[in-house]
XYZ file of C-alpha atoms in Angstrom:
596
model
C 18.827 14.495 -41.868
C 16.738 16.156 -38.832
C 15.316 19.395 -38.353
C 14.580 19.199 -34.621
C 13.857 16.881 -32.527
C 9.919 16.615 -32.322
C 9.160 18.043 -29.066
C 10.541 20.957 -29.059
C 9.721 22.073 -32.858
C 7.644 25.123 -32.124
C 6.381 28.131 -33.531
C 10.098 29.753 -34.996
C 9.251 27.054 -37.581
C 6.924 28.799 -39.229
C 6.693 28.432 -42.629
C 9.442 25.976 -42.930
C 9.958 22.441 -44.274
C 11.399 20.189 -41.573
C 12.410 16.583 -41.355
C 11.504 14.869 -38.028
C 11.533 10.941 -36.929
C 10.078 9.521 -34.189
C 8.111 6.910 -32.976
C 3.634 7.229 -33.633
C 2.214 8.189 -30.181
C -0.880 7.887 -31.208
C -2.817 7.818 -34.823
C -6.863 9.109 -35.084
C -8.458 9.216 -38.174
C -10.858 12.590 -37.848
C -12.724 12.059 -41.017
C -10.702 11.760 -43.819
C -7.578 13.815 -42.305
C -5.771 11.286 -39.825
C -3.379 12.969 -36.748
C -0.579 10.827 -36.256
C 1.446 12.340 -32.053
C 4.611 11.636 -33.285
C 6.671 11.711 -30.503
C 10.672 11.021 -29.870
C 12.909 11.863 -26.568
C 12.156 15.761 -26.423
C 7.948 15.144 -26.037
C 5.528 14.914 -29.517
C 4.199 16.591 -32.054
C 1.275 16.900 -34.002
C 1.621 15.851 -37.953
C -1.667 15.897 -40.474
C -1.853 13.689 -43.116
C -3.997 15.258 -45.738
C -5.371 12.727 -48.646
C -4.560 15.302 -51.057
C -1.054 13.406 -51.481
C -2.349 9.616 -51.893
C 0.837 8.404 -51.228
C 1.528 10.063 -47.949
C -1.989 9.418 -46.746
C -2.198 5.474 -47.927
C 1.256 5.544 -45.607
C -0.664 7.162 -42.974
C -3.752 4.381 -43.027
C -1.536 1.573 -41.998
C 0.793 3.266 -39.249
C -0.029 1.924 -35.745
C 1.321 2.264 -32.552
C 5.256 2.308 -31.942
C 5.698 2.690 -36.134
C 9.584 4.049 -36.508
C 8.273 7.521 -39.227
C 9.955 9.740 -41.183
C 8.272 12.782 -41.626
C 8.754 15.935 -43.922
C 6.778 18.452 -43.793
C 5.281 22.194 -43.017
C 5.627 23.775 -40.025
C 2.113 25.934 -39.745
C -0.354 27.308 -36.818
C -2.663 25.289 -35.186
C -6.673 26.238 -36.336
C -7.916 28.379 -33.543
C -8.960 26.805 -30.481
C -6.841 23.775 -30.985
C -3.698 25.094 -29.626
C -2.442 22.632 -26.647
C -0.734 24.366 -23.992
C 0.580 21.378 -22.070
C 2.718 21.211 -25.248
C 5.915 23.201 -26.210
C 5.255 22.018 -29.415
C 1.394 22.903 -28.832
C 0.942 26.252 -31.228
C 2.267 24.169 -34.403
C 1.524 21.288 -36.436
C 3.484 19.637 -39.649
C 1.255 18.872 -42.660
C 3.369 15.643 -43.615
C 4.954 16.346 -47.038
C 6.334 12.639 -46.853
C 5.829 9.726 -44.722
C 8.413 6.726 -44.840
C 8.096 3.849 -42.294
C 11.174 3.101 -41.094
C 10.142 0.073 -39.054
C 6.942 -1.412 -38.165
C 6.065 -2.328 -34.661
C 3.627 -5.715 -33.421
C 0.578 -4.368 -30.995
C 2.953 -3.502 -27.657
C 1.532 -4.525 -24.425
C 1.012 -1.088 -23.331
C 0.507 2.217 -24.134
C 3.305 4.505 -23.962
C 1.144 6.774 -21.515
C -0.165 3.948 -19.405
C 0.693 4.351 -15.567
C -1.418 1.592 -14.595
C 1.510 -1.180 -15.515
C 2.254 -3.580 -13.057
C 5.967 -3.702 -12.768
C 6.874 -7.117 -13.824
C 5.839 -6.036 -17.364
C 7.230 -3.375 -17.142
C 10.589 -4.879 -16.378
C 9.648 -7.572 -19.387
C 9.376 -4.950 -21.527
C 11.822 -2.580 -20.345
C 12.645 -1.529 -24.001
C 9.143 -0.183 -24.121
C 8.800 1.126 -20.733
C 12.329 3.357 -21.043
C 10.130 5.039 -24.334
C 7.725 5.902 -21.487
C 8.156 10.062 -20.691
C 7.947 9.122 -17.085
C 10.768 7.103 -17.503
C 12.333 9.187 -20.148
C 12.419 12.527 -17.359
C 13.437 10.272 -14.583
C 16.737 9.159 -16.261
C 17.255 12.636 -18.037
C 17.130 13.623 -14.418
C 20.072 10.963 -13.422
C 22.341 12.416 -16.337
C 21.242 16.255 -14.810
C 22.777 14.868 -11.531
C 26.005 13.087 -12.384
C 26.472 15.751 -14.224
C 25.706 18.319 -11.703
C 28.129 16.187 -9.543
C 31.046 15.932 -11.615
C 30.647 19.744 -12.392
C 31.196 20.572 -8.734
C 33.861 17.819 -7.517
C 36.018 19.280 -10.635
C 35.788 22.631 -9.469
C 37.280 22.088 -5.742
C 39.758 19.962 -7.260
C 38.679 16.464 -7.242
C 40.441 13.722 -10.144
C 38.324 10.877 -11.649
C 40.110 8.231 -11.087
C 38.414 4.214 -12.385
C 39.402 1.370 -9.411
C 39.236 -2.193 -10.647
C 35.925 -4.430 -10.351
C 38.020 -7.532 -10.352
C 38.853 -7.073 -6.255
C 39.608 -9.852 -3.458
C 37.144 -10.942 -0.532
C 37.573 -9.034 2.488
C 34.925 -8.297 5.498
C 33.199 -5.113 4.760
C 29.667 -6.068 6.386
C 27.499 -7.310 3.574
C 27.752 -10.695 1.265
C 30.189 -10.364 -1.475
C 30.122 -11.352 -4.920
C 32.462 -13.891 -6.089
C 33.843 -14.597 -9.395
C 35.650 -17.535 -9.921
C 39.428 -17.199 -11.775
C 40.129 -19.985 -14.279
C 43.868 -19.542 -14.613
C 43.530 -20.207 -11.063
C 42.564 -23.306 -9.927
C 40.011 -22.875 -6.725
C 40.501 -19.510 -6.061
C 37.956 -16.443 -6.526
C 37.899 -12.633 -7.414
C 35.216 -10.686 -5.658
C 32.953 -7.620 -7.021
C 33.529 -4.698 -5.076
C 31.442 -3.239 -2.414
C 32.779 -0.047 -2.961
C 36.199 0.994 -3.955
C 36.820 1.843 -0.055
C 40.682 0.371 0.285
C 41.471 1.453 -3.454
C 39.947 5.289 -2.835
C 42.987 4.856 0.309
C 45.636 4.034 -1.673
C 45.217 6.914 -3.567
C 45.049 9.110 -0.765
C 48.777 7.412 0.112
C 49.481 8.053 -3.138
C 49.285 11.567 -3.156
C 46.364 12.638 -5.181
C 44.751 14.301 -2.522
C 41.282 14.573 -3.475
C 39.722 11.695 -5.580
C 36.144 11.281 -6.648
C 34.536 8.231 -9.045
C 30.932 7.617 -9.884
C 30.740 3.682 -9.525
C 29.080 0.296 -9.678
C 29.470 -1.733 -6.508
C 28.072 -4.927 -5.702
C 26.429 -6.892 -2.973
C 24.373 -9.838 -2.666
C 22.408 -9.106 0.039
C 18.261 -9.691 0.167
C 16.625 -6.977 -1.712
C 14.049 -4.202 -1.010
C 12.817 -0.950 -2.341
C 15.920 0.999 -1.660
C 18.702 -2.127 -2.356
C 19.687 -3.491 -5.665
C 22.388 -6.519 -6.075
C 24.409 -3.663 -8.354
C 24.139 0.021 -7.357
C 25.580 3.136 -8.870
C 27.797 5.538 -5.751
C 29.229 8.892 -5.690
C 32.609 8.084 -3.986
C 34.646 10.470 -2.340
C 38.102 11.013 -0.667
C 40.271 13.880 0.555
C 42.847 14.155 1.898
C 44.507 16.809 4.886
C 40.421 18.110 5.734
C 38.977 17.224 9.362
C 35.504 15.969 9.694
C 34.048 19.400 9.702
C 35.739 20.357 6.372
C 34.801 16.823 4.856
C 31.361 17.414 5.626
C 30.581 21.583 5.089
C 32.700 20.489 1.386
C 30.386 17.504 0.889
C 27.187 20.064 1.816
C 28.195 21.944 -0.385
C 27.897 19.337 -3.123
C 24.377 18.543 -1.919
C 23.318 22.086 -2.462
C 24.626 21.833 -5.835
C 22.842 19.067 -6.693
C 19.746 20.380 -5.579
C 20.031 23.867 -7.500
C 21.158 22.821 -10.888
C 18.773 19.704 -10.787
C 15.161 21.231 -8.627
C 16.441 24.515 -8.202
C 15.608 24.866 -5.262
C 18.386 26.618 -2.372
C 17.809 23.535 0.474
C 17.750 24.978 3.738
C 20.399 24.795 6.938
C 21.616 21.394 7.743
C 21.157 21.331 11.358
C 24.313 19.040 13.285
C 22.934 16.103 15.383
C 24.672 13.005 17.378
C 23.690 9.658 16.207
C 22.526 9.386 20.489
C 20.822 12.921 20.024
C 18.878 11.342 17.001
C 17.963 7.807 17.951
C 16.830 8.892 21.570
C 14.753 11.781 19.845
C 13.535 10.087 16.860
C 13.966 6.624 17.423
C 16.733 6.945 13.840
C 19.602 7.424 12.792
C 18.591 8.452 9.573
C 15.453 11.429 11.205
C 12.936 12.654 8.783
C 12.970 15.661 10.328
C 9.454 16.960 8.758
C 7.915 15.206 10.833
C 6.976 17.164 13.728
C 6.459 14.331 16.604
C 9.303 13.634 18.996
C 9.834 10.225 21.329
C 10.104 11.209 25.138
C 12.609 9.337 26.807
C 10.745 7.441 30.237
C 12.827 4.435 31.645
C 14.080 6.387 34.377
C 9.994 6.803 35.253
C 8.515 3.641 35.150
C 11.992 1.904 36.548
C 10.597 1.311 39.805
C 6.633 1.261 37.940
C 4.303 -2.026 38.668
C 3.742 -2.560 35.189
C 5.774 -5.874 34.562
C 6.518 -4.705 30.984
C 7.438 -1.603 31.464
C 9.872 -2.316 34.562
C 11.798 -5.286 32.728
C 12.818 -3.578 29.946
C 13.508 -0.624 32.100
C 16.034 -3.103 34.295
C 17.656 -4.422 29.956
C 21.445 -3.325 30.174
C 20.330 -2.095 26.820
C 16.777 -1.354 27.560
C 14.772 1.795 26.602
C 10.964 2.986 27.653
C 9.745 5.684 26.074
C 6.821 7.166 24.787
C 5.686 8.997 20.848
C 2.984 12.035 21.468
C 0.423 12.286 19.010
C -1.634 15.555 19.661
C -5.040 15.387 18.844
C -4.764 11.556 17.789
C -7.862 10.612 19.915
C -10.376 12.437 17.065
C -7.398 11.446 14.330
C -7.485 7.319 15.347
C -10.016 4.822 15.470
C -9.795 1.623 17.624
C -9.190 -0.164 14.744
C -6.412 1.886 13.753
C -5.262 1.434 16.888
C -5.203 -1.990 16.828
C -3.719 -2.250 13.830
C -0.948 -0.462 14.844
C 0.114 -3.796 16.574
C 0.941 -5.320 13.543
C 3.236 -2.983 12.497
C 5.439 -2.045 14.830
C 6.022 -6.214 15.410
C 7.657 -5.631 12.286
C 9.987 -4.353 14.275
C 10.438 -6.579 16.878
C 8.405 -4.869 18.676
C 6.067 -7.346 20.684
C 3.244 -5.178 21.797
C 2.288 -2.029 20.909
C 0.557 -0.339 24.450
C -1.294 3.178 24.344
C -2.838 5.876 26.028
C -5.855 8.409 24.817
C -5.599 11.287 27.402
C -9.147 12.678 27.854
C -8.008 15.077 30.575
C -4.680 14.877 31.822
C -5.894 15.695 35.379
C -7.229 13.064 36.624
C -4.786 10.491 37.004
C -6.684 7.521 36.601
C -9.132 5.019 34.444
C -11.637 8.266 33.399
C -9.410 10.491 32.223
C -6.684 8.276 30.676
C -8.541 5.113 28.906
C -6.179 3.007 28.577
C -5.491 -0.906 29.435
C -2.094 -0.217 31.272
C -3.763 2.710 33.356
C -4.463 0.187 36.440
C -1.162 -0.797 36.524
C 0.352 2.196 37.243
C 0.210 4.362 40.143
C -0.776 8.324 39.678
C 2.609 8.962 41.216
C 4.105 7.368 37.714
C 1.147 8.794 35.526
C 1.809 12.187 36.216
C 5.276 11.847 35.571
C 4.407 10.424 32.232
C 2.078 12.982 31.126
C 4.288 15.503 32.289
C 7.382 14.632 30.604
C 5.259 14.172 27.165
C 3.661 17.386 27.720
C 0.201 15.257 27.235
C -3.039 17.223 26.518
C -6.759 16.464 26.172
C -7.451 14.861 23.442
C -3.964 13.294 22.318
C -2.545 9.349 22.003
C 0.672 8.602 23.891
C 2.159 5.225 22.649
C 4.965 3.261 24.300
C 7.974 1.184 23.442
C 9.524 -1.417 25.713
C 12.076 -3.128 25.086
C 15.994 -3.383 23.954
C 16.873 0.131 23.075
C 17.129 -0.734 19.394
C 13.635 -2.677 18.954
C 12.110 0.500 21.033
C 13.868 2.829 18.746
C 12.780 1.087 14.839
C 9.135 0.330 16.176
C 8.688 3.826 17.431
C 10.914 5.491 14.551
C 8.986 3.594 12.107
C 5.804 4.745 13.789
C 6.556 8.265 14.192
C 7.390 8.216 10.581
C 4.408 6.638 9.563
C 1.821 8.397 11.905
C 3.215 11.300 11.240
C 2.624 11.599 7.479
C -0.781 9.751 7.114
C -2.234 12.446 10.405
C -0.991 15.417 8.918
C 2.015 16.004 11.407
C 4.500 16.240 8.669
C 5.465 19.389 6.224
C 6.341 19.329 2.903
C 9.522 20.183 2.084
C 13.518 19.163 2.106
C 14.958 18.526 5.701
C 18.547 17.486 5.592
C 20.932 17.194 8.303
C 24.098 15.690 9.186
C 24.323 12.608 12.168
C 27.927 12.671 13.959
C 29.376 9.948 16.080
C 28.334 6.932 15.780
C 29.102 3.609 17.838
C 32.443 2.175 16.491
C 30.954 -1.023 17.315
C 28.265 -3.563 17.356
C 28.453 -6.114 19.583
C 27.276 -9.711 17.515
C 25.719 -12.061 19.871
C 25.889 -15.128 17.771
C 29.493 -14.743 16.879
C 29.737 -13.626 20.439
C 32.999 -10.864 18.893
C 32.184 -6.994 17.692
C 31.746 -5.908 14.701
C 32.370 -2.799 12.812
C 29.245 -0.685 12.956
C 30.431 1.023 9.568
C 33.113 -0.623 8.463
C 36.801 -1.761 10.168
C 38.576 1.500 8.523
C 36.668 3.986 10.163
C 38.699 6.210 12.561
C 37.838 5.648 16.417
C 37.977 9.205 17.922
C 41.133 10.106 19.221
C 40.868 10.109 22.767
C 38.422 6.796 22.498
C 41.638 4.826 21.125
C 42.489 3.155 24.819
C 39.049 1.599 24.799
C 40.005 -0.404 21.895
C 41.468 -2.874 23.776
C 39.168 -2.057 27.529
C 35.764 -1.304 26.634
C 34.919 -1.158 22.496
C 31.623 0.021 23.328
C 32.806 3.283 24.781
C 34.190 4.048 21.528
C 32.865 6.350 19.117
C 33.769 6.720 15.468
C 34.754 9.665 13.138
C 32.110 8.604 11.499
C 28.884 10.643 9.195
C 25.993 10.538 7.383
C 23.803 13.181 6.046
C 20.083 11.868 6.219
C 17.638 13.658 4.601
C 13.213 13.690 4.699
C 14.156 9.999 6.183
C 16.525 8.948 3.763
C 20.363 7.804 4.456
C 21.822 10.572 1.403
C 25.144 9.229 2.319
C 28.157 7.802 4.733
C 31.345 8.262 5.068
C 34.210 9.060 7.500
C 38.011 9.893 8.578
C 39.816 6.837 8.026
C 42.632 5.195 10.190
C 46.103 6.280 8.230
C 48.529 5.329 11.469
C 49.079 1.553 10.374
C 49.546 0.417 14.192
C 45.629 1.739 15.016
C 44.254 -0.484 12.336
C 46.043 -3.222 13.461
C 44.810 -2.847 16.858
C 41.164 -2.128 15.508
C 41.628 -4.948 13.304
C 42.145 -7.052 16.629
C 39.551 -5.430 18.500
C 37.524 -7.115 15.506
C 39.034 -10.449 16.424
C 40.854 -10.735 13.157
C 44.528 -12.235 14.393
C 47.922 -10.930 12.690
C 47.915 -13.950 10.259
C 44.395 -13.079 9.126
C 45.262 -9.155 9.250
C 48.499 -10.001 6.955
C 46.901 -12.431 4.214
C 43.816 -10.033 3.916
C 45.615 -6.631 4.429
C 48.693 -6.979 4.262
C 49.325 -5.018 1.213
C 46.846 -2.096 3.009
C 48.711 -2.050 6.837
C 52.073 -1.929 4.157
C 51.217 1.035 2.343
C 49.556 2.823 5.575
C 54.195 2.219 6.641
C 54.757 4.768 4.054
C 53.600 8.114 5.284
C 50.305 7.297 5.045
C 48.404 11.197 5.222
C 45.681 11.676 7.180
C 42.771 11.254 5.526
C 38.477 10.286 4.860
C 35.827 10.249 2.600
C 31.941 9.742 1.778
C 30.122 8.029 -0.371
C 26.703 9.258 -1.766
C 23.858 6.506 -3.346
C 23.547 8.268 -6.455
C 20.452 5.568 -7.663
C 18.979 6.987 -3.933
C 19.680 10.999 -4.698
C 17.941 10.909 -7.763
C 15.049 8.991 -6.763
C 14.538 11.674 -4.042
C 14.878 14.279 -6.839
C 12.932 12.504 -9.087
C 9.496 12.139 -6.111
C 9.862 8.066 -6.705
C 9.998 5.190 -3.446
C 12.019 2.673 -5.125
C 15.389 2.877 -6.502
C 14.110 0.250 -9.441
C 12.433 2.979 -11.027
C 15.684 5.036 -11.806
C 17.971 2.635 -12.770
C 17.554 2.050 -16.628
C 18.179 -2.368 -16.127
C 17.149 -2.753 -12.610
C 16.797 -6.597 -11.234
C 13.491 -7.758 -9.163
C 13.261 -8.357 -5.513
C 14.301 -11.549 -6.437
C 17.561 -9.940 -8.010
C 16.050 -11.081 -11.391
C 16.108 -8.945 -14.832
C 12.858 -9.659 -16.598
C 13.707 -8.705 -20.142
C 17.524 -10.766 -20.283
C 15.994 -13.646 -18.317
C 18.761 -13.633 -15.941
C 20.790 -15.222 -14.030
C 20.279 -18.854 -16.196
C 22.269 -22.496 -16.017
C 25.496 -22.383 -17.656
C 27.434 -24.975 -20.299
C 29.510 -27.929 -18.237
C 32.018 -27.101 -20.812
C 31.800 -23.341 -18.883
C 31.754 -24.941 -15.403
C 34.799 -27.673 -16.029
C 36.812 -24.618 -17.447
C 36.300 -22.908 -14.388
C 37.059 -26.180 -11.993
C 33.549 -25.949 -10.343
C 31.417 -28.418 -9.818
C 27.445 -27.732 -8.656
C 26.071 -29.508 -5.777
C 22.299 -29.847 -6.030
C 21.596 -27.824 -9.089
C 19.584 -27.425 -11.396
C 20.923 -29.417 -14.890
C 23.411 -27.019 -16.618
C 22.384 -25.629 -20.087
C 22.810 -27.816 -23.162
C 26.719 -27.381 -24.315
C 27.397 -24.718 -27.448
């Protein structure tokens, strides 16, 4: 039986005989004495194999990297000058009395402490990648995070309830994964994008406080913070106001950061969606960045520069500036030019800028830019005054539809802020509140739910559902942290007549309402309590805690950006017989796999 983990074997065991199990991390032959660094999930311990024990030494001589070993030996102090203060086991070594190879290994494609491995190789050999200390640390942190979440919610009266994975296809925003039914010809289940409706049903059923750490599925194009299957911390409550839900969930985030990182998070300021997007160009603002956007739409509405004037005249147009203090010294001409293709990613057609040499000279001498000649001294003076620009600053301008300006300048703000030293190294959380309830889809010429169809409009805005949905604000809220959306939620609609009215605003007629959501409308009619909740992305939360940029690095078995698992080689074709059983015939597809 194992005495202790390798990485936890320390001076407590001096003079004792221990039995350890692990992998040969590295083998070194030093003039007739063989050293093996034995590794397990807790770290390394140094094993010494002396030629005085011939059998043990012979076994050690054929050990190679990643051999699985059992070692029994005497714990002794390391010789003076060889102590490794980086290791918990660094004061001691184990003199091997017995050494057994439990399993050999072929030569691995990379060393376990190699940090320069391509992601493709890492994912193909994920079972080896997960042995690496970096990945072991992250997955242990994931465990600690989930444990802290459960601890907080359990202590606050929440009940963990599982919900179905085989679900019903419903319009919730993203494309769903469909699962064909073998028993019901031509019919399908859908994998849930979230347990949204089931957790509402649990509130109707009187469970009052529910949570679940649950798998969710979305068939979307992938990116750094998106996977086809992801894990959500799902929470729902009854009889709490918006503010009470927020305070309770803020406590959850504080608890997790304290438990996992021993960090006390600062205050969570509250911003409305309108404030956040106007000032920071984002509904998940990175408050570490000390740069703001300045509204200029009214200033340039009648100016002579066509780009600005045209944007200001749009119904949803915006002209805004981003001031970068000291930017004259920070940006080369090439760097300025390279920012144009960057903002183009977000739909911007260009990026105008002004180098402020002398703000008192409202001409091309004091303000260096090709656009200065199109702007009157009066307009230039108002721009300088409103932005607070000083000598040595650079002003960047966005002029287009509001969303494009916000997205482009918001991304530019974050990029410039971090690259040019205008950002703090800190945790900066905030709440973003009062989101628009609807977005107008130009393609389908209809309103779509900005959050999801079950989000309650503000009480004073219910009347606008029939007259002007653009005015409706939702009882919706997000927690943002350092530019990431950590979690989002809302108060739900708990009255059947309001839910039906909201469906109608979304263009979902009565027949479709009954077909897709009849069971929900029926449930709401049986005394549904006021309720609301939130969902946190567990993968995203762990990525932030671990300091990594993409959620693939905090999942044990993620997919690539093309939705593939390189280790098990999926997705794959299925057999013709399987397709027949499911009543499916493929069009323009690769041949089915051989029937087994």
